Coordinates of C-alpha atoms in Angstrom, one line a residue:
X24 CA -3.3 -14.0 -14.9
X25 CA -2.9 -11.9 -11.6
X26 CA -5.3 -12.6 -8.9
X27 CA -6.9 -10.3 -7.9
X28 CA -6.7 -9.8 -4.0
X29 CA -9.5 -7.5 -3.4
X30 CA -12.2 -9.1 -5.3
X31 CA -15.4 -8.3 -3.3
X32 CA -17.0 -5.4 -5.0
X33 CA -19.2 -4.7 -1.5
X34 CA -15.8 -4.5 0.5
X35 CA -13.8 -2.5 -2.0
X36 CA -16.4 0.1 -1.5
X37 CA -15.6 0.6 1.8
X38 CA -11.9 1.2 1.6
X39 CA -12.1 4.6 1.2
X40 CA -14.0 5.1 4.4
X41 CA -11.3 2.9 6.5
X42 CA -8.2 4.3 5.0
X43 CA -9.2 8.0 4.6
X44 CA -7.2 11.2 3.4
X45 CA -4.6 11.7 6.5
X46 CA -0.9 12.6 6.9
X47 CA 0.2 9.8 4.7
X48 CA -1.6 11.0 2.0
X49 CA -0.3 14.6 2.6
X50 CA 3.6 13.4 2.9
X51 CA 3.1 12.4 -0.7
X52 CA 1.2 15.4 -2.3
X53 CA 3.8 17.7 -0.6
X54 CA 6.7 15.5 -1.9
X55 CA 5.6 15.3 -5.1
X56 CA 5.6 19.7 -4.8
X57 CA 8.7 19.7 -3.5
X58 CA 10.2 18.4 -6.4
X59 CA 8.2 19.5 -9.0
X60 CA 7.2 16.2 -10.4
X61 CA 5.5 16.3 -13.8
X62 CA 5.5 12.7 -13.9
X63 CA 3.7 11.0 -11.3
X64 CA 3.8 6.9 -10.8
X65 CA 1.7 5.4 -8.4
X66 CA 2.3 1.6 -7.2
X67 CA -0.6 -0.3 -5.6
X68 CA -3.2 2.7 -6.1
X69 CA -5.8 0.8 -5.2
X70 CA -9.1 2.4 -5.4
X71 CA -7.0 5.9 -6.6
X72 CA -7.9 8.1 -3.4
X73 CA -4.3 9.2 -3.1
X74 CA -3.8 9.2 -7.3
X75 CA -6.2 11.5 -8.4
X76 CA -5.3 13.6 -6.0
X77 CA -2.4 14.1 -7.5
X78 CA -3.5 15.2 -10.6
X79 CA -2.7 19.1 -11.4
X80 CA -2.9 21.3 -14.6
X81 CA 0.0 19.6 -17.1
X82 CA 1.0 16.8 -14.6
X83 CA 0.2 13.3 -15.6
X84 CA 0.0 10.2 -13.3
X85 CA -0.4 6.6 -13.7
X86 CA -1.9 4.6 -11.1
X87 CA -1.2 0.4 -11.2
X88 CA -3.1 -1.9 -9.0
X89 CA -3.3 -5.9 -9.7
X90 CA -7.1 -5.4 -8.4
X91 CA -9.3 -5.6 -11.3
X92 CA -12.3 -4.5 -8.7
X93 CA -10.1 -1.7 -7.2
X94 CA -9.4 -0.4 -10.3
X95 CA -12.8 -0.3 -11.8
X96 CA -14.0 1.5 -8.6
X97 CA -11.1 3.8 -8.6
X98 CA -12.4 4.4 -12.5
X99 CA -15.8 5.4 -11.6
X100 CA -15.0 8.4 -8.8
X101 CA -14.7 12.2 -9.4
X102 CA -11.1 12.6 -11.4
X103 CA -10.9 9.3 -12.7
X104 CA -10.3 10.5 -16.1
X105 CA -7.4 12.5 -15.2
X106 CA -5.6 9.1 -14.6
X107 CA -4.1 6.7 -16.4
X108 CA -4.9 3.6 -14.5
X109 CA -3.0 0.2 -15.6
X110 CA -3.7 -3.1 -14.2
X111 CA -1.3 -5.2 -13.4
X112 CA 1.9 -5.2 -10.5
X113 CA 5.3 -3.9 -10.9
X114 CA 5.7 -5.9 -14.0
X115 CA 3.8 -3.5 -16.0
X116 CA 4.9 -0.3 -15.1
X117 CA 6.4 1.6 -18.7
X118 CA 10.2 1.4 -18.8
X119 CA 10.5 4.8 -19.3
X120 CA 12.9 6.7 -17.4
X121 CA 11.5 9.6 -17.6
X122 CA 8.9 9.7 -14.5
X123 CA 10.0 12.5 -11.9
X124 CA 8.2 11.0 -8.9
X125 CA 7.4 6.9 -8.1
X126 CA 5.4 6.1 -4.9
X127 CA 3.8 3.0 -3.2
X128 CA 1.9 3.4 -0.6
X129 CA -0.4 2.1 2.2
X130 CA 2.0 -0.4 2.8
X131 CA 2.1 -2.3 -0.3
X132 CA 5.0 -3.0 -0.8
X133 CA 4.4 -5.4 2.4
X134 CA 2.6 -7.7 0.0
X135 CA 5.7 -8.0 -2.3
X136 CA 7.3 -11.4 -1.6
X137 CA 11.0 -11.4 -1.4
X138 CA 11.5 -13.3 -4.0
X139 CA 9.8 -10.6 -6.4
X140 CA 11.4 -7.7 -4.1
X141 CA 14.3 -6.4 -6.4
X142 CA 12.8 -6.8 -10.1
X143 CA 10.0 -4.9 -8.3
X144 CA 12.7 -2.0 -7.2
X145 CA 14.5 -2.3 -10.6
X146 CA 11.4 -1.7 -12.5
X147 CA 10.7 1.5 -10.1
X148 CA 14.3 2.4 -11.4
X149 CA 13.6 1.9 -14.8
X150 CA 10.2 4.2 -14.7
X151 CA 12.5 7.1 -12.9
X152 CA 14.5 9.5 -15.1
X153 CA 18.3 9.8 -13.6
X154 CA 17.8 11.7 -10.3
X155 CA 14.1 10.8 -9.9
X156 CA 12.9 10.1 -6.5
X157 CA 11.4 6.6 -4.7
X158 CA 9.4 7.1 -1.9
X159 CA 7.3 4.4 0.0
X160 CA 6.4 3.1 3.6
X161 CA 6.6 -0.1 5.3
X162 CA 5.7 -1.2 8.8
X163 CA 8.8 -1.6 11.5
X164 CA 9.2 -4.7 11.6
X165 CA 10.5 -3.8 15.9
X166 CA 7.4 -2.9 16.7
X167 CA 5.8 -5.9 16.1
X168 CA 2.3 -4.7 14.9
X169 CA 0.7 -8.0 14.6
X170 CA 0.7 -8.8 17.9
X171 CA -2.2 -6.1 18.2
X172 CA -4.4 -8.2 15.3
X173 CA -6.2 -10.4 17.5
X174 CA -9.9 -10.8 17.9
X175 CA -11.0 -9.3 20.6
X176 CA -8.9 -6.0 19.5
X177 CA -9.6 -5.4 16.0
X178 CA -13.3 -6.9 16.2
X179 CA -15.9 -4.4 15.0
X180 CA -19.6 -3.8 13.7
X181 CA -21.0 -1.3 11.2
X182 CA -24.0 -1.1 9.2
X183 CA -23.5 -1.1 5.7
X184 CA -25.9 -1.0 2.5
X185 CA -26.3 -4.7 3.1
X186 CA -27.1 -4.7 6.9
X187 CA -25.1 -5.1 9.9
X188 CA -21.2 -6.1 8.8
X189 CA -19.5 -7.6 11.4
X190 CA -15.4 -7.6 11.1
X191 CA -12.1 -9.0 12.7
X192 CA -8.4 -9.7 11.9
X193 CA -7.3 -13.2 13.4
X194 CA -3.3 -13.7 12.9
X195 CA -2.5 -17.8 11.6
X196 CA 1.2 -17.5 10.4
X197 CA 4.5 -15.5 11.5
X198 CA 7.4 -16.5 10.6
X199 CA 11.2 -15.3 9.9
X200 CA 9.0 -11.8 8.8
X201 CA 6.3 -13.3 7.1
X202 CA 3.2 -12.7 8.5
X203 CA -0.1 -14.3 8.0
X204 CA -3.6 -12.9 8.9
X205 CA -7.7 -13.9 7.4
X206 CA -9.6 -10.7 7.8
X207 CA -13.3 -12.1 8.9
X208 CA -16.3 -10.2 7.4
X209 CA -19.7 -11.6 8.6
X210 CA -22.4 -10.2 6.4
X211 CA -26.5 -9.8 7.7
X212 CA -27.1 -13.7 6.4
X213 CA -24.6 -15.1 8.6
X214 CA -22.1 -15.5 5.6
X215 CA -18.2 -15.2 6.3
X216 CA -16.1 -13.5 3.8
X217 CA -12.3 -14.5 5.0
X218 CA -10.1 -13.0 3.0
X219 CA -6.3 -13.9 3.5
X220 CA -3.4 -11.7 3.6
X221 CA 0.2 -11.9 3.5
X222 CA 2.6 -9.3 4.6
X223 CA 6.9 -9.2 4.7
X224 CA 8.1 -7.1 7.5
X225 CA 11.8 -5.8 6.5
X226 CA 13.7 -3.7 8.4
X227 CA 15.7 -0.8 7.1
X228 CA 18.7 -2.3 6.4
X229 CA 16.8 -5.0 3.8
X230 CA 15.6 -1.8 2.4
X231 CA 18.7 0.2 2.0
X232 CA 20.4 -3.0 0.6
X233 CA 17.2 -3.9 -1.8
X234 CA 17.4 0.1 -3.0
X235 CA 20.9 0.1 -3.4
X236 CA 21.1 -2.9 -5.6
X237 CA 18.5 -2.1 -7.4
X238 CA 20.5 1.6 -8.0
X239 CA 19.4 3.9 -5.6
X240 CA 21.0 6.3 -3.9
X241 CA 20.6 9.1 -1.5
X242 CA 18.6 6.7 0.7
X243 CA 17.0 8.1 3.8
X244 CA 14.8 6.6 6.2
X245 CA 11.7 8.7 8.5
X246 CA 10.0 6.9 11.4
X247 CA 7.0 9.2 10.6
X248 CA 5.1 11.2 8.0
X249 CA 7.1 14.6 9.5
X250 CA 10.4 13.3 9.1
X251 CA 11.3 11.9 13.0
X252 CA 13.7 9.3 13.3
X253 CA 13.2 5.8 12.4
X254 CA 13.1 4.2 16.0
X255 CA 12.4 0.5 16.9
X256 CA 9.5 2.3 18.3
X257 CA 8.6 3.7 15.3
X258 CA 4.9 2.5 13.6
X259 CA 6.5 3.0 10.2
X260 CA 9.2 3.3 8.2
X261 CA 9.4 5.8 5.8
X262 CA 11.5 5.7 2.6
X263 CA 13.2 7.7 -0.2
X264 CA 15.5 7.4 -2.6
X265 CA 17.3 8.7 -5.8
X266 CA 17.9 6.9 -9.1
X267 CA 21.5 7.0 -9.1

């Protein structure tokens, strides 16, 4: 059984208002234009903001989360139906090879461990018809981004259906590019939801020698939604790929 990392109904319901519709979002719905995908898979979906967006007259798209709760909110908004949402990770994406377009976003491809990082890629592969593009993000691993999760920076309050919600990010582990971090959530009763997360910064190269193995091609790298170069610098990186 898969456990499920996002298992507090009360905080899944608030994704969507920290991670709104923004330039990520548009990178994908203009990639998947670009190359006319028919075939739409989306890795990590989560709660399916991004997925049924994607959904046009005579296009289908498959959305996989290993979030039971994410998926059953992403079931119950405007759309839904349009999708077919699978739960699982990249284990249960169809073999295909047929798919024009594969995408994983928000970073989740961060949560893959090394270990699981090329079957993850070959299934990708095996979803994509010969030619079909792989395109994800990842954070630069230069930058060093977690060195900005501490208390005092990321600490915030909000009121929420249940009361006041008070939040903050406190990092315990890092490690040859592993990363460790709880996220705090202190509800109105004085209750601390600490939910732990686990992120594998890779640079580029990892990636272009993951892809490659895994038989991609064409491999190019963006340090921002609008195609700049990837720069140490850079927030993000920014893949795509061909199956060869």
């Amino acid at each position: 059984m898969i456990d499920d990392p996002y298992r507090d109904t009360e905080l899944v319901e608030l994704y969507d208002v920290d991670n709104p519709d923004g330039p990520d979002r548009a990178y994908y719905r203009a990639l998947a234009g670009e190359i006319g995908a028919e075939k739409i898979i989306d890795l990590g979906c989560g709660t399916g903001l991004l997925t049924r967006s994607l959904c046009t007259p005579g296009r289908t798209v498959i959305g996989i989360d290993p979030s039971a709760t994410m998926l059953d909110h992403a079931r119950k908004q405007p759309g839904a139906d349009a999708v077919s949402w699978i739960l699982g990770d990249a284990a249960a994406i169809p073999p295909t090879g047929d798919a024009d377009l594969a995408i994983s976003t928000a970073n989740a491809m961060m949560h893959v461990r090394p270990a699981a990082l090329p079957a993850t890629l070959a299934a990708l592969a095996a979803a994509l018809r010969p030619g079909g593009t792989l395109s994800f993000e990842s954070r630069q691993p230069a930058y060093r981004q977690w060195e900005e999760w501490t208390p005092d920076a990321t600490y915030g309050e909000r009121v929420i259906p249940a009361g006041l919600l008070r939040e903050w990010l406190v990092v315990t582990e890092v490690a040859d590019g592993r990363v460790v971090f709880d996220a705090h959530n202190v509800f109105p009763d004085g209750e601390d939801r600490v939910y732990t997360s686990v992120l594998y910064f890779r640079d580029e190269a990892e990636f272009r020698r993951e892809l490659a193995a895994a038989g991609f091609a064409d491999i190019t790298v963006a340090g921002d939604w609008h195609g700049g170069p990837a720069l140490d610098t850079s927030r993000i990186l920014v893949f795509r790929a061909a199956r060869a």
